[in-house]
């Protein structure tokens, strides 16, 4: 946990104040969050299904990323009635559903421009 008075924390607050894009990138940034959101939108809405879809993520990191997405109201946990042990499905909130087309567009943009492809002047 970093100090609120650290230069990094001060710079982050400044960037969030001047442009909401920085806040949005913080919410979905990182290695796995966008893939998790996209996978949930495709029906991989249980922990084990997400692990199968994203095999290189550790249980601990997946759990932490899911909690972060839940904290930012991108997803929520829906209990599965009668599941033993208690099971949950991860569902997209309306905020999360609004994010999916943006992620698809970013994916398409990446396909075109990643690694210097299709650079036009």
JSON list of C-alpha atoms in Angstrom, two decimals:
[
{"chain": "A", "resi": 1, "resn": "UNK", "atom": "CA", "xyz": [0.00, 0.00, 0.00]},
{"chain": "A", "resi": 2, "resn": "UNK", "atom": "CA", "xyz": [1.50, 3.31, -0.99]},
{"chain": "A", "resi": 3, "resn": "UNK", "atom": "CA", "xyz": [1.25, 6.53, 0.95]},
{"chain": "A", "resi": 4, "resn": "UNK", "atom": "CA", "xyz": [-1.43, 8.98, -0.16]},
{"chain": "A", "resi": 5, "resn": "UNK", "atom": "CA", "xyz": [1.20, 11.74, -0.01]},
{"chain": "A", "resi": 6, "resn": "UNK", "atom": "CA", "xyz": [3.62, 9.90, -2.33]},
{"chain": "A", "resi": 7, "resn": "UNK", "atom": "CA", "xyz": [4.48, 11.45, -5.68]},
{"chain": "A", "resi": 8, "resn": "UNK", "atom": "CA", "xyz": [2.86, 8.51, -7.48]},
{"chain": "A", "resi": 9, "resn": "UNK", "atom": "CA", "xyz": [-0.41, 8.94, -5.58]},
{"chain": "A", "resi": 10, "resn": "UNK", "atom": "CA", "xyz": [-0.42, 12.71, -6.17]},
{"chain": "A", "resi": 11, "resn": "UNK", "atom": "CA", "xyz": [0.27, 12.26, -9.89]},
{"chain": "A", "resi": 12, "resn": "UNK", "atom": "CA", "xyz": [-2.44, 9.62, -10.19]},
{"chain": "A", "resi": 13, "resn": "UNK", "atom": "CA", "xyz": [-5.03, 11.89, -8.55]},
{"chain": "A", "resi": 14, "resn": "UNK", "atom": "CA", "xyz": [-3.98, 14.72, -10.88]},
{"chain": "A", "resi": 15, "resn": "UNK", "atom": "CA", "xyz": [-4.34, 12.54, -13.99]},
{"chain": "A", "resi": 16, "resn": "UNK", "atom": "CA", "xyz": [-7.76, 11.30, -12.87]},
{"chain": "A", "resi": 17, "resn": "UNK", "atom": "CA", "xyz": [-8.89, 14.88, -12.28]},
{"chain": "A", "resi": 18, "resn": "UNK", "atom": "CA", "xyz": [-7.84, 16.16, -15.72]},
{"chain": "A", "resi": 19, "resn": "UNK", "atom": "CA", "xyz": [-9.17, 13.26, -17.80]},
{"chain": "A", "resi": 20, "resn": "UNK", "atom": "CA", "xyz": [-11.63, 10.48, -17.03]},
{"chain": "A", "resi": 21, "resn": "UNK", "atom": "CA", "xyz": [-9.83, 8.28, -19.57]},
{"chain": "A", "resi": 22, "resn": "UNK", "atom": "CA", "xyz": [-7.09, 7.78, -16.98]},
{"chain": "A", "resi": 23, "resn": "UNK", "atom": "CA", "xyz": [-9.64, 6.60, -14.42]},
{"chain": "A", "resi": 24, "resn": "UNK", "atom": "CA", "xyz": [-11.18, 4.21, -16.95]},
{"chain": "A", "resi": 25, "resn": "UNK", "atom": "CA", "xyz": [-7.80, 2.74, -17.86]},
{"chain": "A", "resi": 26, "resn": "UNK", "atom": "CA", "xyz": [-7.03, 2.23, -14.17]},
{"chain": "A", "resi": 27, "resn": "UNK", "atom": "CA", "xyz": [-10.28, 0.31, -13.70]},
{"chain": "A", "resi": 28, "resn": "UNK", "atom": "CA", "xyz": [-9.72, -2.10, -16.60]},
{"chain": "A", "resi": 29, "resn": "UNK", "atom": "CA", "xyz": [-5.94, -1.85, -16.80]},
{"chain": "A", "resi": 30, "resn": "UNK", "atom": "CA", "xyz": [-3.53, -4.58, -15.94]},
{"chain": "A", "resi": 31, "resn": "UNK", "atom": "CA", "xyz": [-2.78, -7.86, -17.56]},
{"chain": "A", "resi": 32, "resn": "UNK", "atom": "CA", "xyz": [-6.04, -9.76, -17.06]},
{"chain": "A", "resi": 33, "resn": "UNK", "atom": "CA", "xyz": [-9.06, -7.56, -16.31]},
{"chain": "A", "resi": 34, "resn": "UNK", "atom": "CA", "xyz": [-10.18, -6.85, -19.86]},
{"chain": "A", "resi": 35, "resn": "UNK", "atom": "CA", "xyz": [-9.86, -10.54, -20.76]},
{"chain": "A", "resi": 36, "resn": "UNK", "atom": "CA", "xyz": [-11.85, -11.51, -17.67]},
{"chain": "A", "resi": 37, "resn": "UNK", "atom": "CA", "xyz": [-14.65, -9.07, -18.56]},
{"chain": "A", "resi": 38, "resn": "UNK", "atom": "CA", "xyz": [-14.72, -10.28, -22.15]},
{"chain": "A", "resi": 39, "resn": "UNK", "atom": "CA", "xyz": [-14.74, -13.94, -21.04]},
{"chain": "A", "resi": 40, "resn": "UNK", "atom": "CA", "xyz": [-17.63, -13.33, -18.66]},
{"chain": "A", "resi": 41, "resn": "UNK", "atom": "CA", "xyz": [-19.52, -11.64, -21.50]},
{"chain": "A", "resi": 42, "resn": "UNK", "atom": "CA", "xyz": [-19.01, -14.81, -23.56]},
{"chain": "A", "resi": 43, "resn": "UNK", "atom": "CA", "xyz": [-20.59, -16.99, -20.84]},
{"chain": "A", "resi": 44, "resn": "UNK", "atom": "CA", "xyz": [-17.48, -18.07, -18.90]},
{"chain": "A", "resi": 45, "resn": "UNK", "atom": "CA", "xyz": [-19.01, -16.83, -15.68]},
{"chain": "A", "resi": 46, "resn": "UNK", "atom": "CA", "xyz": [-17.71, -19.25, -13.05]},
{"chain": "A", "resi": 47, "resn": "UNK", "atom": "CA", "xyz": [-14.26, -19.33, -11.51]},
{"chain": "A", "resi": 48, "resn": "UNK", "atom": "CA", "xyz": [-13.32, -22.67, -13.09]},
{"chain": "A", "resi": 49, "resn": "UNK", "atom": "CA", "xyz": [-14.64, -21.64, -16.51]},
{"chain": "A", "resi": 50, "resn": "UNK", "atom": "CA", "xyz": [-12.54, -18.48, -16.35]},
{"chain": "A", "resi": 51, "resn": "UNK", "atom": "CA", "xyz": [-9.49, -20.55, -15.35]},
{"chain": "A", "resi": 52, "resn": "UNK", "atom": "CA", "xyz": [-10.09, -22.80, -18.36]},
{"chain": "A", "resi": 53, "resn": "UNK", "atom": "CA", "xyz": [-10.47, -19.81, -20.67]},
{"chain": "A", "resi": 54, "resn": "UNK", "atom": "CA", "xyz": [-7.40, -18.01, -19.24]},
{"chain": "A", "resi": 55, "resn": "UNK", "atom": "CA", "xyz": [-5.11, -20.91, -18.24]},
{"chain": "A", "resi": 56, "resn": "UNK", "atom": "CA", "xyz": [-2.00, -18.84, -17.44]},
{"chain": "A", "resi": 57, "resn": "UNK", "atom": "CA", "xyz": [-3.63, -16.84, -14.64]},
{"chain": "A", "resi": 58, "resn": "UNK", "atom": "CA", "xyz": [-3.09, -18.07, -11.09]},
{"chain": "A", "resi": 59, "resn": "UNK", "atom": "CA", "xyz": [-6.02, -18.66, -8.74]},
{"chain": "A", "resi": 60, "resn": "UNK", "atom": "CA", "xyz": [-4.79, -15.88, -6.48]},
{"chain": "A", "resi": 61, "resn": "UNK", "atom": "CA", "xyz": [-4.49, -13.32, -9.29]},
{"chain": "A", "resi": 62, "resn": "UNK", "atom": "CA", "xyz": [-7.88, -14.29, -10.79]},
{"chain": "A", "resi": 63, "resn": "UNK", "atom": "CA", "xyz": [-9.50, -13.95, -7.39]},
{"chain": "A", "resi": 64, "resn": "UNK", "atom": "CA", "xyz": [-7.89, -10.53, -6.83]},
{"chain": "A", "resi": 65, "resn": "UNK", "atom": "CA", "xyz": [-8.87, -9.29, -10.31]},
{"chain": "A", "resi": 66, "resn": "UNK", "atom": "CA", "xyz": [-12.48, -10.45, -9.81]},
{"chain": "A", "resi": 67, "resn": "UNK", "atom": "CA", "xyz": [-12.63, -8.60, -6.48]},
{"chain": "A", "resi": 68, "resn": "UNK", "atom": "CA", "xyz": [-11.26, -5.46, -8.15]},
{"chain": "A", "resi": 69, "resn": "UNK", "atom": "CA", "xyz": [-13.84, -5.66, -10.93]},
{"chain": "A", "resi": 70, "resn": "UNK", "atom": "CA", "xyz": [-16.56, -6.19, -8.35]},
{"chain": "A", "resi": 71, "resn": "UNK", "atom": "CA", "xyz": [-15.31, -3.22, -6.30]},
{"chain": "A", "resi": 72, "resn": "UNK", "atom": "CA", "xyz": [-15.58, -1.04, -9.42]},
{"chain": "A", "resi": 73, "resn": "UNK", "atom": "CA", "xyz": [-19.12, -2.36, -10.13]},
{"chain": "A", "resi": 74, "resn": "UNK", "atom": "CA", "xyz": [-18.12, -3.96, -13.44]},
{"chain": "A", "resi": 75, "resn": "UNK", "atom": "CA", "xyz": [-19.24, -7.41, -12.24]},
{"chain": "A", "resi": 76, "resn": "UNK", "atom": "CA", "xyz": [-21.25, -8.84, -9.37]},
{"chain": "A", "resi": 77, "resn": "UNK", "atom": "CA", "xyz": [-21.50, -12.27, -7.80]},
{"chain": "A", "resi": 78, "resn": "UNK", "atom": "CA", "xyz": [-24.78, -14.11, -8.18]},
{"chain": "A", "resi": 79, "resn": "UNK", "atom": "CA", "xyz": [-25.25, -17.11, -5.85]},
{"chain": "A", "resi": 80, "resn": "UNK", "atom": "CA", "xyz": [-26.17, -20.37, -7.55]},
{"chain": "A", "resi": 81, "resn": "UNK", "atom": "CA", "xyz": [-29.15, -21.82, -5.67]},
{"chain": "A", "resi": 82, "resn": "UNK", "atom": "CA", "xyz": [-28.59, -25.32, -4.35]},
{"chain": "A", "resi": 83, "resn": "UNK", "atom": "CA", "xyz": [-24.92, -25.48, -5.31]},
{"chain": "A", "resi": 84, "resn": "UNK", "atom": "CA", "xyz": [-22.77, -27.48, -2.91]},
{"chain": "A", "resi": 85, "resn": "UNK", "atom": "CA", "xyz": [-20.34, -26.06, -1.97]},
{"chain": "A", "resi": 86, "resn": "UNK", "atom": "CA", "xyz": [-21.84, -22.60, -2.26]},
{"chain": "A", "resi": 87, "resn": "UNK", "atom": "CA", "xyz": [-21.25, -21.53, -5.85]},
{"chain": "A", "resi": 88, "resn": "UNK", "atom": "CA", "xyz": [-21.41, -18.17, -7.55]},
{"chain": "A", "resi": 89, "resn": "UNK", "atom": "CA", "xyz": [-21.62, -16.92, -11.08]},
{"chain": "A", "resi": 90, "resn": "UNK", "atom": "CA", "xyz": [-19.94, -13.69, -12.09]},
{"chain": "A", "resi": 91, "resn": "UNK", "atom": "CA", "xyz": [-22.32, -11.45, -13.99]},
{"chain": "A", "resi": 92, "resn": "UNK", "atom": "CA", "xyz": [-21.71, -8.17, -15.76]},
{"chain": "A", "resi": 93, "resn": "UNK", "atom": "CA", "xyz": [-23.43, -5.11, -14.36]},
{"chain": "A", "resi": 94, "resn": "UNK", "atom": "CA", "xyz": [-24.87, -2.60, -16.83]},
{"chain": "A", "resi": 95, "resn": "UNK", "atom": "CA", "xyz": [-21.58, -0.74, -16.44]},
{"chain": "A", "resi": 96, "resn": "UNK", "atom": "CA", "xyz": [-19.74, -3.94, -17.39]},
{"chain": "A", "resi": 97, "resn": "UNK", "atom": "CA", "xyz": [-22.07, -4.59, -20.34]},
{"chain": "A", "resi": 98, "resn": "UNK", "atom": "CA", "xyz": [-21.38, -1.08, -21.62]},
{"chain": "A", "resi": 99, "resn": "UNK", "atom": "CA", "xyz": [-17.67, -1.89, -21.49]},
{"chain": "A", "resi": 100, "resn": "UNK", "atom": "CA", "xyz": [-17.84, -4.98, -23.75]},
{"chain": "A", "resi": 101, "resn": "UNK", "atom": "CA", "xyz": [-18.26, -3.13, -27.11]},
{"chain": "A", "resi": 102, "resn": "UNK", "atom": "CA", "xyz": [-15.39, -0.83, -26.11]},
{"chain": "A", "resi": 103, "resn": "UNK", "atom": "CA", "xyz": [-13.19, -3.85, -25.44]},
{"chain": "A", "resi": 104, "resn": "UNK", "atom": "CA", "xyz": [-14.20, -5.38, -28.78]},
{"chain": "A", "resi": 105, "resn": "UNK", "atom": "CA", "xyz": [-13.27, -2.13, -30.54]},
{"chain": "A", "resi": 106, "resn": "UNK", "atom": "CA", "xyz": [-9.92, -2.02, -28.72]},
{"chain": "A", "resi": 107, "resn": "UNK", "atom": "CA", "xyz": [-9.31, -5.62, -29.77]},
{"chain": "A", "resi": 108, "resn": "UNK", "atom": "CA", "xyz": [-9.99, -4.74, -33.40]},
{"chain": "A", "resi": 109, "resn": "UNK", "atom": "CA", "xyz": [-7.74, -1.70, -33.11]},
{"chain": "A", "resi": 110, "resn": "UNK", "atom": "CA", "xyz": [-5.00, -3.92, -31.67]},
{"chain": "A", "resi": 111, "resn": "UNK", "atom": "CA", "xyz": [-5.36, -6.40, -34.52]},
{"chain": "A", "resi": 112, "resn": "UNK", "atom": "CA", "xyz": [-4.80, -3.60, -37.01]},
{"chain": "A", "resi": 113, "resn": "UNK", "atom": "CA", "xyz": [-2.09, -1.58, -35.27]},
{"chain": "A", "resi": 114, "resn": "UNK", "atom": "CA", "xyz": [-0.29, -3.92, -32.86]},
{"chain": "A", "resi": 115, "resn": "UNK", "atom": "CA", "xyz": [3.45, -4.27, -33.35]},
{"chain": "A", "resi": 116, "resn": "UNK", "atom": "CA", "xyz": [3.60, -1.45, -35.89]},
{"chain": "A", "resi": 117, "resn": "UNK", "atom": "CA", "xyz": [1.21, -3.04, -38.39]},
{"chain": "A", "resi": 118, "resn": "UNK", "atom": "CA", "xyz": [-0.75, -0.88, -40.81]},
{"chain": "A", "resi": 119, "resn": "UNK", "atom": "CA", "xyz": [0.83, 2.41, -39.87]},
{"chain": "A", "resi": 120, "resn": "UNK", "atom": "CA", "xyz": [-0.51, 5.20, -42.03]},
{"chain": "A", "resi": 121, "resn": "UNK", "atom": "CA", "xyz": [0.70, 8.77, -42.11]}
]
